[in-house]
CSV table of C-alpha atoms in Angstrom, one decimal:
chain,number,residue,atom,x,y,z
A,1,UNK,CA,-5.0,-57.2,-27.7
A,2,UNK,CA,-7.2,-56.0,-24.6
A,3,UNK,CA,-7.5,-52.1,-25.1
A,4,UNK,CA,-7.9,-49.6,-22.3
A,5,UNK,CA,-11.2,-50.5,-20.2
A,6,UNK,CA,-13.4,-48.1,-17.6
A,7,UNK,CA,-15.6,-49.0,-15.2
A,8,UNK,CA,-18.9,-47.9,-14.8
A,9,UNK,CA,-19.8,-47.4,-17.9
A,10,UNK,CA,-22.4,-44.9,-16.7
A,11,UNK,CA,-22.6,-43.2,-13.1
A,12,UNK,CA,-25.7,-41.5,-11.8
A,13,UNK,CA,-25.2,-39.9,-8.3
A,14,UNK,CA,-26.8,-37.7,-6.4
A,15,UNK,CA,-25.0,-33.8,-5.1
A,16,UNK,CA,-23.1,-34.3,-2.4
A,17,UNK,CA,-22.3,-38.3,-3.0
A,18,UNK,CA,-18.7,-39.1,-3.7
A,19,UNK,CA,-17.7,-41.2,-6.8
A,20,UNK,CA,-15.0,-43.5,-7.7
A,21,UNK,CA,-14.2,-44.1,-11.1
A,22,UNK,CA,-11.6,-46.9,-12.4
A,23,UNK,CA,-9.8,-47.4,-15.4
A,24,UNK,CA,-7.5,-50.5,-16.5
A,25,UNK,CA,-4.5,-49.7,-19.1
A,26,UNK,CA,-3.2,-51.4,-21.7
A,27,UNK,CA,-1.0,-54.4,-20.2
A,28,UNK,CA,2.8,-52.6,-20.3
A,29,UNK,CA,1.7,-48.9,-20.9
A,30,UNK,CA,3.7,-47.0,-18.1
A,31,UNK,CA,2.1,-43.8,-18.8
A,32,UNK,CA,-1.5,-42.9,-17.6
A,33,UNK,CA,-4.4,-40.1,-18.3
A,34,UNK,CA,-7.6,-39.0,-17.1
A,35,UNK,CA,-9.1,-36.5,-19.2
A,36,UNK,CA,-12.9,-34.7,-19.2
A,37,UNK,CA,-15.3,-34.3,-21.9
A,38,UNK,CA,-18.1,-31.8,-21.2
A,39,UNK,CA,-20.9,-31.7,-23.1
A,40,UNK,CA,-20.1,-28.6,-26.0
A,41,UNK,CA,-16.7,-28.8,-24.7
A,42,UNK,CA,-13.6,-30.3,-25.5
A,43,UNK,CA,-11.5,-32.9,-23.7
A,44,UNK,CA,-9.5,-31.2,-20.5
A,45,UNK,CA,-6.7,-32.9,-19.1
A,46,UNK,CA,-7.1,-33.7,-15.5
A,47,UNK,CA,-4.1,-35.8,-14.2
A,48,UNK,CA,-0.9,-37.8,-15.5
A,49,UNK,CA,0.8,-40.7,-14.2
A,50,UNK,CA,4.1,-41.9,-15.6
A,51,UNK,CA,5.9,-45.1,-13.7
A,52,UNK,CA,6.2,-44.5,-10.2
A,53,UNK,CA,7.1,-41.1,-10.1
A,54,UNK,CA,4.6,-38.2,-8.4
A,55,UNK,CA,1.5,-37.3,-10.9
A,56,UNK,CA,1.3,-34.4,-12.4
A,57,UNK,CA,-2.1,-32.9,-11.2
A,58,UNK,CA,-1.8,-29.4,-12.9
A,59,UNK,CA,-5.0,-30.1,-14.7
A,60,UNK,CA,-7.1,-30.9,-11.4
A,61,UNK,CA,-10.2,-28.4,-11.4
A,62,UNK,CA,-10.3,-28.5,-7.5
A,63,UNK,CA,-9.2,-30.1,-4.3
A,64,UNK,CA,-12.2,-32.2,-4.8
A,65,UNK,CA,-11.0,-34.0,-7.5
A,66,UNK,CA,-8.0,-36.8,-6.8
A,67,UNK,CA,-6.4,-39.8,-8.5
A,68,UNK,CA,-3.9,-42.6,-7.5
A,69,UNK,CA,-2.3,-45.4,-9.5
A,70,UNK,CA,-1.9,-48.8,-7.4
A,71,UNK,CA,1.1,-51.2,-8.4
A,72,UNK,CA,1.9,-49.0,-11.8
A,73,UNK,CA,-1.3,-50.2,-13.4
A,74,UNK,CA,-5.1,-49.5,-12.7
A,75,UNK,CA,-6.0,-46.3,-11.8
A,76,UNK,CA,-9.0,-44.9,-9.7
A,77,UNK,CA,-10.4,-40.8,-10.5
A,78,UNK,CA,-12.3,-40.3,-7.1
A,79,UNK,CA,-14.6,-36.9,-7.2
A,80,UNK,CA,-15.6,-35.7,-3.6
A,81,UNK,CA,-19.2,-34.2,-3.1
A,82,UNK,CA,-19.9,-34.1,-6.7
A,83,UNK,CA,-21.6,-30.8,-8.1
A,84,UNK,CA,-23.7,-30.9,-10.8
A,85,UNK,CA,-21.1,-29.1,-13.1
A,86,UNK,CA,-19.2,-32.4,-12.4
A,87,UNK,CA,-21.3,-34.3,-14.9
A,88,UNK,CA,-19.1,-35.2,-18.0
A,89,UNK,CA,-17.8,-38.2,-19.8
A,90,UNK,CA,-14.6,-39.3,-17.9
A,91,UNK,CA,-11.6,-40.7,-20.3
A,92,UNK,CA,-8.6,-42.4,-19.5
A,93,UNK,CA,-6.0,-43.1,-21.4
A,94,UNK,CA,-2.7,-44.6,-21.5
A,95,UNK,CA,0.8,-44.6,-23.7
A,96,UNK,CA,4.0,-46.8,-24.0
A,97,UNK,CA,5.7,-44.3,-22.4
A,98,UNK,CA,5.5,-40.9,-21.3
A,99,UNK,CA,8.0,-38.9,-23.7
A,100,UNK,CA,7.3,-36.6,-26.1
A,101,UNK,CA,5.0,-37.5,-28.8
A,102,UNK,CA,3.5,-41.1,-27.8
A,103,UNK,CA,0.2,-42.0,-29.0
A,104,UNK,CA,-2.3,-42.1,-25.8
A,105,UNK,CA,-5.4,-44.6,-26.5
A,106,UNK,CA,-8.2,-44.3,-25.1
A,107,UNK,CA,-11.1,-46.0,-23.0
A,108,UNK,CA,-14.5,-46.0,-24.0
A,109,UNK,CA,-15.2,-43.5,-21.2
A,110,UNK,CA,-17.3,-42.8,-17.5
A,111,UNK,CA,-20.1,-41.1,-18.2
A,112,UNK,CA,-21.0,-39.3,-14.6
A,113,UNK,CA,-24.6,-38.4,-13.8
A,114,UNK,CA,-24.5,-35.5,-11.1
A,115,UNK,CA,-28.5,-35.1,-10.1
B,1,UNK,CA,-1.3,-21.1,-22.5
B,2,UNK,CA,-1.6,-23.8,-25.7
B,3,UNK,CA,-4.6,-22.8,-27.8
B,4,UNK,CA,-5.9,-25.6,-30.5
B,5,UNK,CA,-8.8,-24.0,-32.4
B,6,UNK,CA,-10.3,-26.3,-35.2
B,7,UNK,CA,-12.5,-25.0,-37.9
B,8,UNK,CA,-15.1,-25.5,-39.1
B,9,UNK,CA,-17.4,-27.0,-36.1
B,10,UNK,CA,-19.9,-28.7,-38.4
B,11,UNK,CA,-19.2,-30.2,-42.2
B,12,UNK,CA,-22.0,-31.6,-44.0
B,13,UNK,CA,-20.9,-33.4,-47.6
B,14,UNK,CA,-22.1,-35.6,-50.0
B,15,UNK,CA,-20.9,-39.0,-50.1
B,16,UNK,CA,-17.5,-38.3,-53.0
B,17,UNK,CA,-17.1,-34.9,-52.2
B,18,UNK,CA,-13.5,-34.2,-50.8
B,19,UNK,CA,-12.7,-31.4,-47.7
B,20,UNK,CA,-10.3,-30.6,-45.3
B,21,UNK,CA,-10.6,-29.5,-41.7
B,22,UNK,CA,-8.4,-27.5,-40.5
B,23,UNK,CA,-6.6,-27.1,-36.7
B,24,UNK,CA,-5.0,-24.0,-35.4
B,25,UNK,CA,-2.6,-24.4,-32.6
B,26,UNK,CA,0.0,-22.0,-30.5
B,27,UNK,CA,2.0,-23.9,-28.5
B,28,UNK,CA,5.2,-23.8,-26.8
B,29,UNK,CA,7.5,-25.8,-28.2
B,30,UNK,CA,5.4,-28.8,-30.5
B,31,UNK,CA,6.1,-31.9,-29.2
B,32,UNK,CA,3.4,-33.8,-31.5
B,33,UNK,CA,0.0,-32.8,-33.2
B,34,UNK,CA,-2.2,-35.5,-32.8
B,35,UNK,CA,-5.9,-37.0,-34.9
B,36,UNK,CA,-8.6,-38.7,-33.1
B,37,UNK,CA,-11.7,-39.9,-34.7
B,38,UNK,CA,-14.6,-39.7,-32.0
B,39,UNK,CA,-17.9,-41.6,-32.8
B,40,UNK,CA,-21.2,-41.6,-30.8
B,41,UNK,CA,-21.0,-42.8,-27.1
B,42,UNK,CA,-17.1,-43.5,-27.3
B,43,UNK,CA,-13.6,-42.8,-27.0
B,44,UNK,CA,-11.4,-40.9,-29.4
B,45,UNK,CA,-9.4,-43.8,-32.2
B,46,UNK,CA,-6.2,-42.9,-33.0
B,47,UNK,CA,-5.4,-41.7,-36.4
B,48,UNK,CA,-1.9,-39.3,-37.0
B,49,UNK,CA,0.6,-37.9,-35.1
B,50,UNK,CA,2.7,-35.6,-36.5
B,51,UNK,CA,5.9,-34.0,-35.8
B,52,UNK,CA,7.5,-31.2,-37.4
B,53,UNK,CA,6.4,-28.6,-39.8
B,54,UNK,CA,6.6,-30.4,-43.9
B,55,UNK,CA,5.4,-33.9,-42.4
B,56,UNK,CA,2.3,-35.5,-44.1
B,57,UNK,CA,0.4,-39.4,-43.4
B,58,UNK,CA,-2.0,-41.1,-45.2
B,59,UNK,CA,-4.6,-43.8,-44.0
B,60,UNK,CA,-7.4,-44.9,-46.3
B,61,UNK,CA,-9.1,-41.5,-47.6
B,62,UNK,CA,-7.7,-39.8,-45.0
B,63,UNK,CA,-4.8,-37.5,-45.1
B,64,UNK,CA,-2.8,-35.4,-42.4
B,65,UNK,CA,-0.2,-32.5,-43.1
B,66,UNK,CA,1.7,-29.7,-40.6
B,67,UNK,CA,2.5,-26.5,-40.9
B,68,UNK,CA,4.2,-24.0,-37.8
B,69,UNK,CA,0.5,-23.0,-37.1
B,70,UNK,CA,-1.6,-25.3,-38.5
B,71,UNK,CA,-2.6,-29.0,-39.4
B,72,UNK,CA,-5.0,-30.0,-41.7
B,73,UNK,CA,-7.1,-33.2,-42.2
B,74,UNK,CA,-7.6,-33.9,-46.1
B,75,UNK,CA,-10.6,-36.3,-46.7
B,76,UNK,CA,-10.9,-37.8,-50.5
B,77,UNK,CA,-14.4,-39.4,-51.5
B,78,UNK,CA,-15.6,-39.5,-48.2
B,79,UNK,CA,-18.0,-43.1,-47.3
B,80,UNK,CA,-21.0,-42.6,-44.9
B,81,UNK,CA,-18.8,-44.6,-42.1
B,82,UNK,CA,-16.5,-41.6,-42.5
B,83,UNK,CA,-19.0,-40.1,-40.5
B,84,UNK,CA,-17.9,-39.1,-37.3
B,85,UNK,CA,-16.0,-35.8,-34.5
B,86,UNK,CA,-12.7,-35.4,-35.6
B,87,UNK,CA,-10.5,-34.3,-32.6
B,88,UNK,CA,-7.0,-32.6,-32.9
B,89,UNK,CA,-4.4,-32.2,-30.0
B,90,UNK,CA,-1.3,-31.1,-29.4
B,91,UNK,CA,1.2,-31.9,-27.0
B,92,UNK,CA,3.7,-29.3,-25.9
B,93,UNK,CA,6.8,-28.7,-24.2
B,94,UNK,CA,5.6,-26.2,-21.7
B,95,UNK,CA,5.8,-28.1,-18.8
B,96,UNK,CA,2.3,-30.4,-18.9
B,97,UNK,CA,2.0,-33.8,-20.4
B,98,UNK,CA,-1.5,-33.9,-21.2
B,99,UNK,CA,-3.0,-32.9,-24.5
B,100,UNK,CA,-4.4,-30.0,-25.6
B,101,UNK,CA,-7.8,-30.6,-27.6
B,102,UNK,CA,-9.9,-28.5,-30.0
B,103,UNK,CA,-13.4,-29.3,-29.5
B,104,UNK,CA,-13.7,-31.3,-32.6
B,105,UNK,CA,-15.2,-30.8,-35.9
B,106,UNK,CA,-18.4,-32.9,-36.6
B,107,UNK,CA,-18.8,-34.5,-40.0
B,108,UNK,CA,-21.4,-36.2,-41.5
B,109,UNK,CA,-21.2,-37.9,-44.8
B,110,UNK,CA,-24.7,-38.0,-46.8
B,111,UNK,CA,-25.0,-41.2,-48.9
């Protein structure tokens, strides 16, 4: 079946522009991830969605950063007057369920330009 | 804080001769130790996830075994197409759900 899909593929902005990056899960995954990749640097957990209950932003790296999930299903990683440390690969992923230990698969990734 | 260190960054072999990477983790409570294969330009492809300390899985030439601090990725006759960043995770029981990755090893299989 259809596997998780982002959209753009690549993003080149300009410092200062806002962004908004989108990501479809896998038809009846409840449980939703954005994550970052850095270049050198591993993947950092950003945001969790699970259902309809409140995210869990603990891994936000400032108030510039925000996500929202319409309808349980696609999700949208908006990044507010990008800097140029902003520019990473952007992942999403998403899982059956969000208890412990289910397998998250992800999307091919958001790779943001910050110029 | 949850701390996955893998070792070592870079692994060159020639194509038939076996390794193992390794992955260090401290972590409060394991909820599940996880394998991606990364390739060029994409996302990380599931490959294990492991539970508790004993547990090993196979796949191909590939094999995964746990320990209380550390997992290790067993590769047998490795191919050229084995080629590729290998990513461990863990996920804990200290409160977040995402994952906690190691920034990868990168292997490269010589023909």
């Amino acid at each position: 079946g259809a596997g998780v899909s982002q959209s753009p593929s690549n993003k080149v902005t300009e410092k200062g522009k806002d962004v908004e990056l989108r990501c479809d899960p896998i038809s009846g995954h409840t449980a939703l991830y954005w994550y970052r990749q850095s270049l050198g640097q591993g993947l950092e957990f950003l945001i969790y969605f699970q259902g309809n209950s409140a995210p869990d932003k603990s891994g936000l790296p400032s108030d510039r950063f925000s996500a929202e999930r319409t309808g349980g299903s696609v999700s949208t990683l908006t990044i507010q007057r990008t800097q140029q440390e902003d520019s990473a690969v952007y992942l999403c992923a998403s899982s059956v369920a969000g208890t412990s230990g289910q397998i998250q698969y992800f999307g091919p990734g958001t790779r943001l330009l910050v110029l | 804080e949850d701390q996955v260190t893998q070792s070592p960054e870079a692994l060159r072999l020639q194509e038939g001769e076996s390794s193992s990477l390794n992955c260090s983790y401290t972590v409060s409570g394991l909820r599940g130790l996880f394998w991606y294969r990364q390739d060029p330009g994409k996302g990380p492809e599931f490959l294990f996830t492991l539970y508790s300390a004993g547990e090993e899985k196979e796949k191909e030439r590939l094999k995964a075994t746990l320990t209380k601090k550390e997992s290790f990725l067993h590769i047998t006759a490795p191919k050229p197409e084995d080629s590729a960043t290998y990513l461990c995770a863990v996920q804990s029981g200290g409160g977040a759900d995402g994952l906690t990755f190691g920034k990868g090893t990168h292997l490269i299989i010589q023909p």
